[in-house]
Short mmCIF file of C-alpha atoms in Angstrom, two decimals:
data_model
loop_
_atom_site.label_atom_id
_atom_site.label_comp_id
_atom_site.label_asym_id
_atom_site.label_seq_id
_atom_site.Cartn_x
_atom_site.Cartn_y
_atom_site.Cartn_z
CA UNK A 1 0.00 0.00 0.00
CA UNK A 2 1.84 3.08 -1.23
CA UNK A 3 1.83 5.47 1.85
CA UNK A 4 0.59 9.60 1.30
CA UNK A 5 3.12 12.06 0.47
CA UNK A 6 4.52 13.68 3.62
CA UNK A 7 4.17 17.22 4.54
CA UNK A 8 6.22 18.51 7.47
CA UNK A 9 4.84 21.02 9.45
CA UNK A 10 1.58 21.70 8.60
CA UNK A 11 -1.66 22.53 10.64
CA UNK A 12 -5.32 21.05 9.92
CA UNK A 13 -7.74 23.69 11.88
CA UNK A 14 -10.94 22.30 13.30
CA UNK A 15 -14.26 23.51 14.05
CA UNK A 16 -15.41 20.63 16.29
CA UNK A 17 -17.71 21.50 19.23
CA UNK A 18 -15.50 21.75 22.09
CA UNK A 19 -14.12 18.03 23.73
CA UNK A 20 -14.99 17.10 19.90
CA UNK A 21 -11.48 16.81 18.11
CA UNK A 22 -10.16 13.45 19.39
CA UNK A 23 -11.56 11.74 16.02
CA UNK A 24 -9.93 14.34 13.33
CA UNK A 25 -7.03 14.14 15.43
CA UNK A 26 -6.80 10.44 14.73
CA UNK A 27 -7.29 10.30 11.05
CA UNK A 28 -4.80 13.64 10.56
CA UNK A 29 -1.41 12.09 12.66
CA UNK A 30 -0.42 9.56 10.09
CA UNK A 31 -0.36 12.45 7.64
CA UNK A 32 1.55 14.80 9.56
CA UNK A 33 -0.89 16.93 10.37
CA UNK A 34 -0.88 18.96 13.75
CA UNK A 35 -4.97 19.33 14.75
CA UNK A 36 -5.99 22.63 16.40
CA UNK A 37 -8.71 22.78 17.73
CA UNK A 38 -10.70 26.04 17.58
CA UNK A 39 -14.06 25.17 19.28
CA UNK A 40 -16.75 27.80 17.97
CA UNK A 41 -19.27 26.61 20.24
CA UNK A 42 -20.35 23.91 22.81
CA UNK A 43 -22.85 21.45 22.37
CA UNK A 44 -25.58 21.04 25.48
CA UNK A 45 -27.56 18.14 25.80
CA UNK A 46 -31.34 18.89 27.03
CA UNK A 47 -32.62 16.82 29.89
CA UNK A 48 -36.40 18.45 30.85
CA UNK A 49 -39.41 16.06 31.09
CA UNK A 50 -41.26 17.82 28.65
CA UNK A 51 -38.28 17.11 25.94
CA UNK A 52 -38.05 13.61 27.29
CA UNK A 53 -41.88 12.79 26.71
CA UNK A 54 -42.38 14.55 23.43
CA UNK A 55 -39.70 12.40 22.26
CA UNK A 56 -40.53 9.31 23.31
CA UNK A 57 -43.80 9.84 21.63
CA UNK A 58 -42.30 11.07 18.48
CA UNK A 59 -40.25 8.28 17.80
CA UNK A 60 -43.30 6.23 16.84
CA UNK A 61 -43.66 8.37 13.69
CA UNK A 62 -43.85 7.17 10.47
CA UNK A 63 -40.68 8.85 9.86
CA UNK A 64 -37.77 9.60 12.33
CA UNK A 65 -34.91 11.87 11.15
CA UNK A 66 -31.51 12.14 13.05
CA UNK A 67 -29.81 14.88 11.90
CA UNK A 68 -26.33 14.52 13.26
CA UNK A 69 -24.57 11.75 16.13
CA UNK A 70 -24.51 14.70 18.41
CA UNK A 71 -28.46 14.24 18.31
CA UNK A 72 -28.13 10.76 18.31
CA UNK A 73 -26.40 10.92 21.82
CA UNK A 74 -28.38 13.61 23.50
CA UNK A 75 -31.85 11.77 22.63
CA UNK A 76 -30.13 8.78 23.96
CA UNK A 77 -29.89 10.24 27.69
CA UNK A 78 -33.41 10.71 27.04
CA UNK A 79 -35.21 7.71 25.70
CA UNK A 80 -33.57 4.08 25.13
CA UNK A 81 -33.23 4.04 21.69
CA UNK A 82 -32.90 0.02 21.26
CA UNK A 83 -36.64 -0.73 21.49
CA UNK A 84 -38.46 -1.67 17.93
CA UNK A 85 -40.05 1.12 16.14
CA UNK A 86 -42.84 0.79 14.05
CA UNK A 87 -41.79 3.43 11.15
CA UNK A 88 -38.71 4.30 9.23
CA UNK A 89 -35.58 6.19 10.76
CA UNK A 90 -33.32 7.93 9.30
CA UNK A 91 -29.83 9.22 9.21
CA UNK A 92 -28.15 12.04 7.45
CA UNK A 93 -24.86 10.21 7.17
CA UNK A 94 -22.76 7.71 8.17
CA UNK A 95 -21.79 9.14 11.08
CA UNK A 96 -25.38 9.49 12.59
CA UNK A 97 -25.73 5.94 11.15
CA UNK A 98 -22.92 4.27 13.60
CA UNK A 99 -23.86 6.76 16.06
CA UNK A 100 -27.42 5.31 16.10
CA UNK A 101 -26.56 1.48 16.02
CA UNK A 102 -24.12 2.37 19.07
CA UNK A 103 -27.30 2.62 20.78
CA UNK A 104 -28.78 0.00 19.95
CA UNK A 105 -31.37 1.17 16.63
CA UNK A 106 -31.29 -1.14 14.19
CA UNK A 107 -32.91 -0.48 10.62
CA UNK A 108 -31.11 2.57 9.75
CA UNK A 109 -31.47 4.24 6.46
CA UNK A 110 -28.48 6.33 5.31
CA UNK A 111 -27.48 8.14 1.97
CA UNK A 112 -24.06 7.88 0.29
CA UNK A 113 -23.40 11.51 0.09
CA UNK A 114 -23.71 12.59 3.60
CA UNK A 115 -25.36 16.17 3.73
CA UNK A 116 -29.12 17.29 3.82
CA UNK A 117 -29.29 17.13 0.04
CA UNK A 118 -27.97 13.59 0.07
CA UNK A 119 -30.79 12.84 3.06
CA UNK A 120 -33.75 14.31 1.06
CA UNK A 121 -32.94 12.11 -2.04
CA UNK A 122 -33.68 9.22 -0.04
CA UNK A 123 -37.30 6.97 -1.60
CA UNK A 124 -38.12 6.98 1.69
CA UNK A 125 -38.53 10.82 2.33
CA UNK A 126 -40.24 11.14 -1.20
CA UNK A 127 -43.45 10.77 -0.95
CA UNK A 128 -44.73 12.09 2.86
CA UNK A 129 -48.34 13.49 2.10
CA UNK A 130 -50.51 12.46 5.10
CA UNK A 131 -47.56 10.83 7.02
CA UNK A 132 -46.15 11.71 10.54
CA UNK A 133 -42.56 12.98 10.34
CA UNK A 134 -40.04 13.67 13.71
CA UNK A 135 -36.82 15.95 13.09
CA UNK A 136 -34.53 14.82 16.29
CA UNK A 137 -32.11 17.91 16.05
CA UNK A 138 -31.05 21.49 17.36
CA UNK A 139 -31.77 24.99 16.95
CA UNK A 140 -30.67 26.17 13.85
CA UNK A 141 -29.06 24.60 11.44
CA UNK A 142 -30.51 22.03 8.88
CA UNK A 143 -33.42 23.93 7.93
CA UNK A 144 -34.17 22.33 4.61
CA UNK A 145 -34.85 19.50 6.03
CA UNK A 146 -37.82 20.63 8.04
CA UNK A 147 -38.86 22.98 5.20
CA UNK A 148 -38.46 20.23 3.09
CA UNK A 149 -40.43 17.78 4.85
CA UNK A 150 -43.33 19.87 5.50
CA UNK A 151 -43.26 21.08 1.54
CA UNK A 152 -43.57 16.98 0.34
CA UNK A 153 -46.67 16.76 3.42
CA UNK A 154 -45.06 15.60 6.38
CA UNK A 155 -47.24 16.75 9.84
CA UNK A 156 -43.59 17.39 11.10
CA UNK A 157 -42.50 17.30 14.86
CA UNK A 158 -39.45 18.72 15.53
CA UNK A 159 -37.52 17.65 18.57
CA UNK A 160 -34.33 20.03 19.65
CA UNK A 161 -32.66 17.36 21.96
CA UNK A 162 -29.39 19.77 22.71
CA UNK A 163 -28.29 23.37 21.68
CA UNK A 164 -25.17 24.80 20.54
CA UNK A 165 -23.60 27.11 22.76
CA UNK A 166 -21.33 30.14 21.19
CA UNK A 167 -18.39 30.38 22.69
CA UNK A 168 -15.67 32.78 22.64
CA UNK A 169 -12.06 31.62 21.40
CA UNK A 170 -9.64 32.18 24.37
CA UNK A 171 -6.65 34.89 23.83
CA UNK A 172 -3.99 32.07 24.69
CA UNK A 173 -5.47 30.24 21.69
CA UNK A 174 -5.78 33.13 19.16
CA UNK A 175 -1.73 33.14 20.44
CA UNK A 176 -1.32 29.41 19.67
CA UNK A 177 -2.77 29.63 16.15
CA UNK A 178 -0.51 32.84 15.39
CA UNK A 179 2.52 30.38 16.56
CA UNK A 180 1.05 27.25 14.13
CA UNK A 181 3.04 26.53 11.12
CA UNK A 182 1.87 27.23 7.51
CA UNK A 183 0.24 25.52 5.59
CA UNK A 184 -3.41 25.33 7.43
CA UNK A 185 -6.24 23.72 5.52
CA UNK A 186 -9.56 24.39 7.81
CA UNK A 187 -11.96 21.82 7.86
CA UNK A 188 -15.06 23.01 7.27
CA UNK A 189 -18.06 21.26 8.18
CA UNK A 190 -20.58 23.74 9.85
CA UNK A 191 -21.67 26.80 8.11
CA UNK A 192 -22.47 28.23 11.72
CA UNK A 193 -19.29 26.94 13.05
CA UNK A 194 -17.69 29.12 10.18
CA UNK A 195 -19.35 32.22 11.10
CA UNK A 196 -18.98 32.02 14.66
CA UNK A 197 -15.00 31.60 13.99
CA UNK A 198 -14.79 34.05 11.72
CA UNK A 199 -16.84 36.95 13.55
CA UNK A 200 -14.52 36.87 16.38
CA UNK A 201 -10.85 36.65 14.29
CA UNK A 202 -8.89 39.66 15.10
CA UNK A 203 -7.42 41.34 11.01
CA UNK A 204 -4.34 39.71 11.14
CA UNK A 205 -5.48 36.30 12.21
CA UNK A 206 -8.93 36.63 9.62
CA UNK A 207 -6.38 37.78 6.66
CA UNK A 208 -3.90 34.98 7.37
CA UNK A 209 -6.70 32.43 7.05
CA UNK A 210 -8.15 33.88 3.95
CA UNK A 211 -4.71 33.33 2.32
CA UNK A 212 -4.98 29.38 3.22
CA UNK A 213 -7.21 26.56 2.14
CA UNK A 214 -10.16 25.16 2.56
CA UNK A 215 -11.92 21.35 3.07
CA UNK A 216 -15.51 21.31 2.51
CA UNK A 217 -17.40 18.53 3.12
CA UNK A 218 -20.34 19.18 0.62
CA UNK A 219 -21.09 21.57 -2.68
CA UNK A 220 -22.74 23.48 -0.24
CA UNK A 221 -20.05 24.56 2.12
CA UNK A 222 -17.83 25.24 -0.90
CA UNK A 223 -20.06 27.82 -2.02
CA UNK A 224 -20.41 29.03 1.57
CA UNK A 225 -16.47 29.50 1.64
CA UNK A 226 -16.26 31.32 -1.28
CA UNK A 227 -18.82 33.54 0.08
CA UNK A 228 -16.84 34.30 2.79
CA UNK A 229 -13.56 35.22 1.10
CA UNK A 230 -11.87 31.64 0.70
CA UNK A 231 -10.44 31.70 -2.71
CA UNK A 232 -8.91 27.86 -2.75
CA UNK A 233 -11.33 25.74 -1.18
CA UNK A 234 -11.65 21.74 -1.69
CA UNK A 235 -14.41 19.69 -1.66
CA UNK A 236 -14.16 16.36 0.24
CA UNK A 237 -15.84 13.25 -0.52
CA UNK A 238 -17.92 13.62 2.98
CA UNK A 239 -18.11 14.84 6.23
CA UNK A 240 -16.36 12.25 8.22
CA UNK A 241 -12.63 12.89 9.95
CA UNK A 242 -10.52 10.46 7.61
CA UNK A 243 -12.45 12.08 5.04
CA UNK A 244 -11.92 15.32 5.69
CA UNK A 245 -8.63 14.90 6.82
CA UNK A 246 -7.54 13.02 3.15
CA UNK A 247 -8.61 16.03 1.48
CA UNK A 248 -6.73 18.56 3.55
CA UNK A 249 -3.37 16.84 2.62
CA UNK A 250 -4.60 16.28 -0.65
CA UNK A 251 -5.15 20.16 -0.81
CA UNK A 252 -1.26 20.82 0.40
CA UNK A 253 0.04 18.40 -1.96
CA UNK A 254 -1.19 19.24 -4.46
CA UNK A 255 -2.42 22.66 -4.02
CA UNK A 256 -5.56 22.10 -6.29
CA UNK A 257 -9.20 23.94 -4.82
CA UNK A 258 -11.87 24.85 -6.28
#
């Protein structure tokens, strides 16, 4: 197996929730990469009756949609998720997928390409006129699905199981990623996460990053890049950490975006 090119010194930036980078950390050592983590946000698991009971009621829909493993493991601490359920569940990636059958769920549908768009091609969402539909999610973020849903005739419940709490990047870390040697490739797999970082950059740390790349892990978030000022930018073939990870040293290699 012929091993990947080796770049010394170079930094792979991540947007992970915070406690969140172990994984990307994993997949970006045997490349070289050094993983910095620069948490946006923190993710909060709900744990009120009133969340707990609507749940376990909604998970009886016809259709169930999980719309990340963070809301995977939050409804967990709510409900079990291993007993039998009488409609279809779903998963909007891999991720969720494994995430889900952790737990216990069985009869998981997933889509190849792992993003919303990916998701809503699935037969099963098709035709939902008449049918009961759950969203197991948080605020924000996601919101074609829902829209979606509702549009093709789903009676849609929508169950936030955790929220995503901004958070403000530490001055000793702003330091550490001044200090972090070039090239960084930032992983990019939250269009929130993105704003959040870049709304609290000071110049010199916001024009340093423009100058670098980009991993995207859909069409979507490439677009969303270039938006915001990113003019080489990658798209990787998913959302996952090797995945993501793969494409950032692809992107220093070879110095190819899109």
């Amino acid at each position: 197996m012929k091993r990947p090119a080796h770049v010394p010194e170079w930094t792979l930036l991540s947007l992970r929730p915070r406690g969140q980078h172990a994984a990307l950390r994993r997949a970006a050592a045997p490349l070289g990469a050094q993983v910095l983590g620069l948490s946006p946000w923190a993710l909060v698991a709900q744990r009120d009756d009133a969340t707990r009971a609507a749940l376990a009621q909604a998970l009886g829909n016809d259709r169930v949609v999980f719309s990340s493993p963070a809301a995977v493991h939050a409804a967990a601490r709510l409900v079990p998720l291993d007993a039998p359920h009488p409609g279809t569940w779903l998963a909007v990636g891999a991720g969720t997928a494994a995430a889900l059958r952790a737990h216990g769920a069985t009869d998981i549908q997933a889509p190849q390409r792992m993003d919303s768009e990916g998701l809503l091609d699935l037969p099963a969402l098709a035709q939902l006129q008449g049918l009961r539909a759950a969203l197991v999610t948080a605020p924000g973020g996601r919101g074609i699905i829902a829209q979606t849903l509702q549009d093709r005739g789903a009676k849609l419940q929508r169950l936030d199981v955790y929220r995503r709490q901004p958070l403000r990047l530490p001055p000793r870390q702003l330091q550490r990623l001044r200090r972090q040697p070039f090239p960084w490739v930032l992983a990019l797999s939250s269009a929130e996460a993105l704003g959040l970082l870049l709304e609290q950059l000071p110049e010199d740390l916001l024009a340093r990053l423009h100058s670098q790349q980009v991993v995207a892990a859909s069409p979507r978030l490439v677009a969303l890049a270039h938006e915001a000022g990113f003019a080489r930018v990658r798209l990787a073939d998913g959302p996952m950490p090797a995945q993501l990870a793969t494409a950032a040293h692809a992107a220093i290699t070879t110095g190819a975006g899109c």
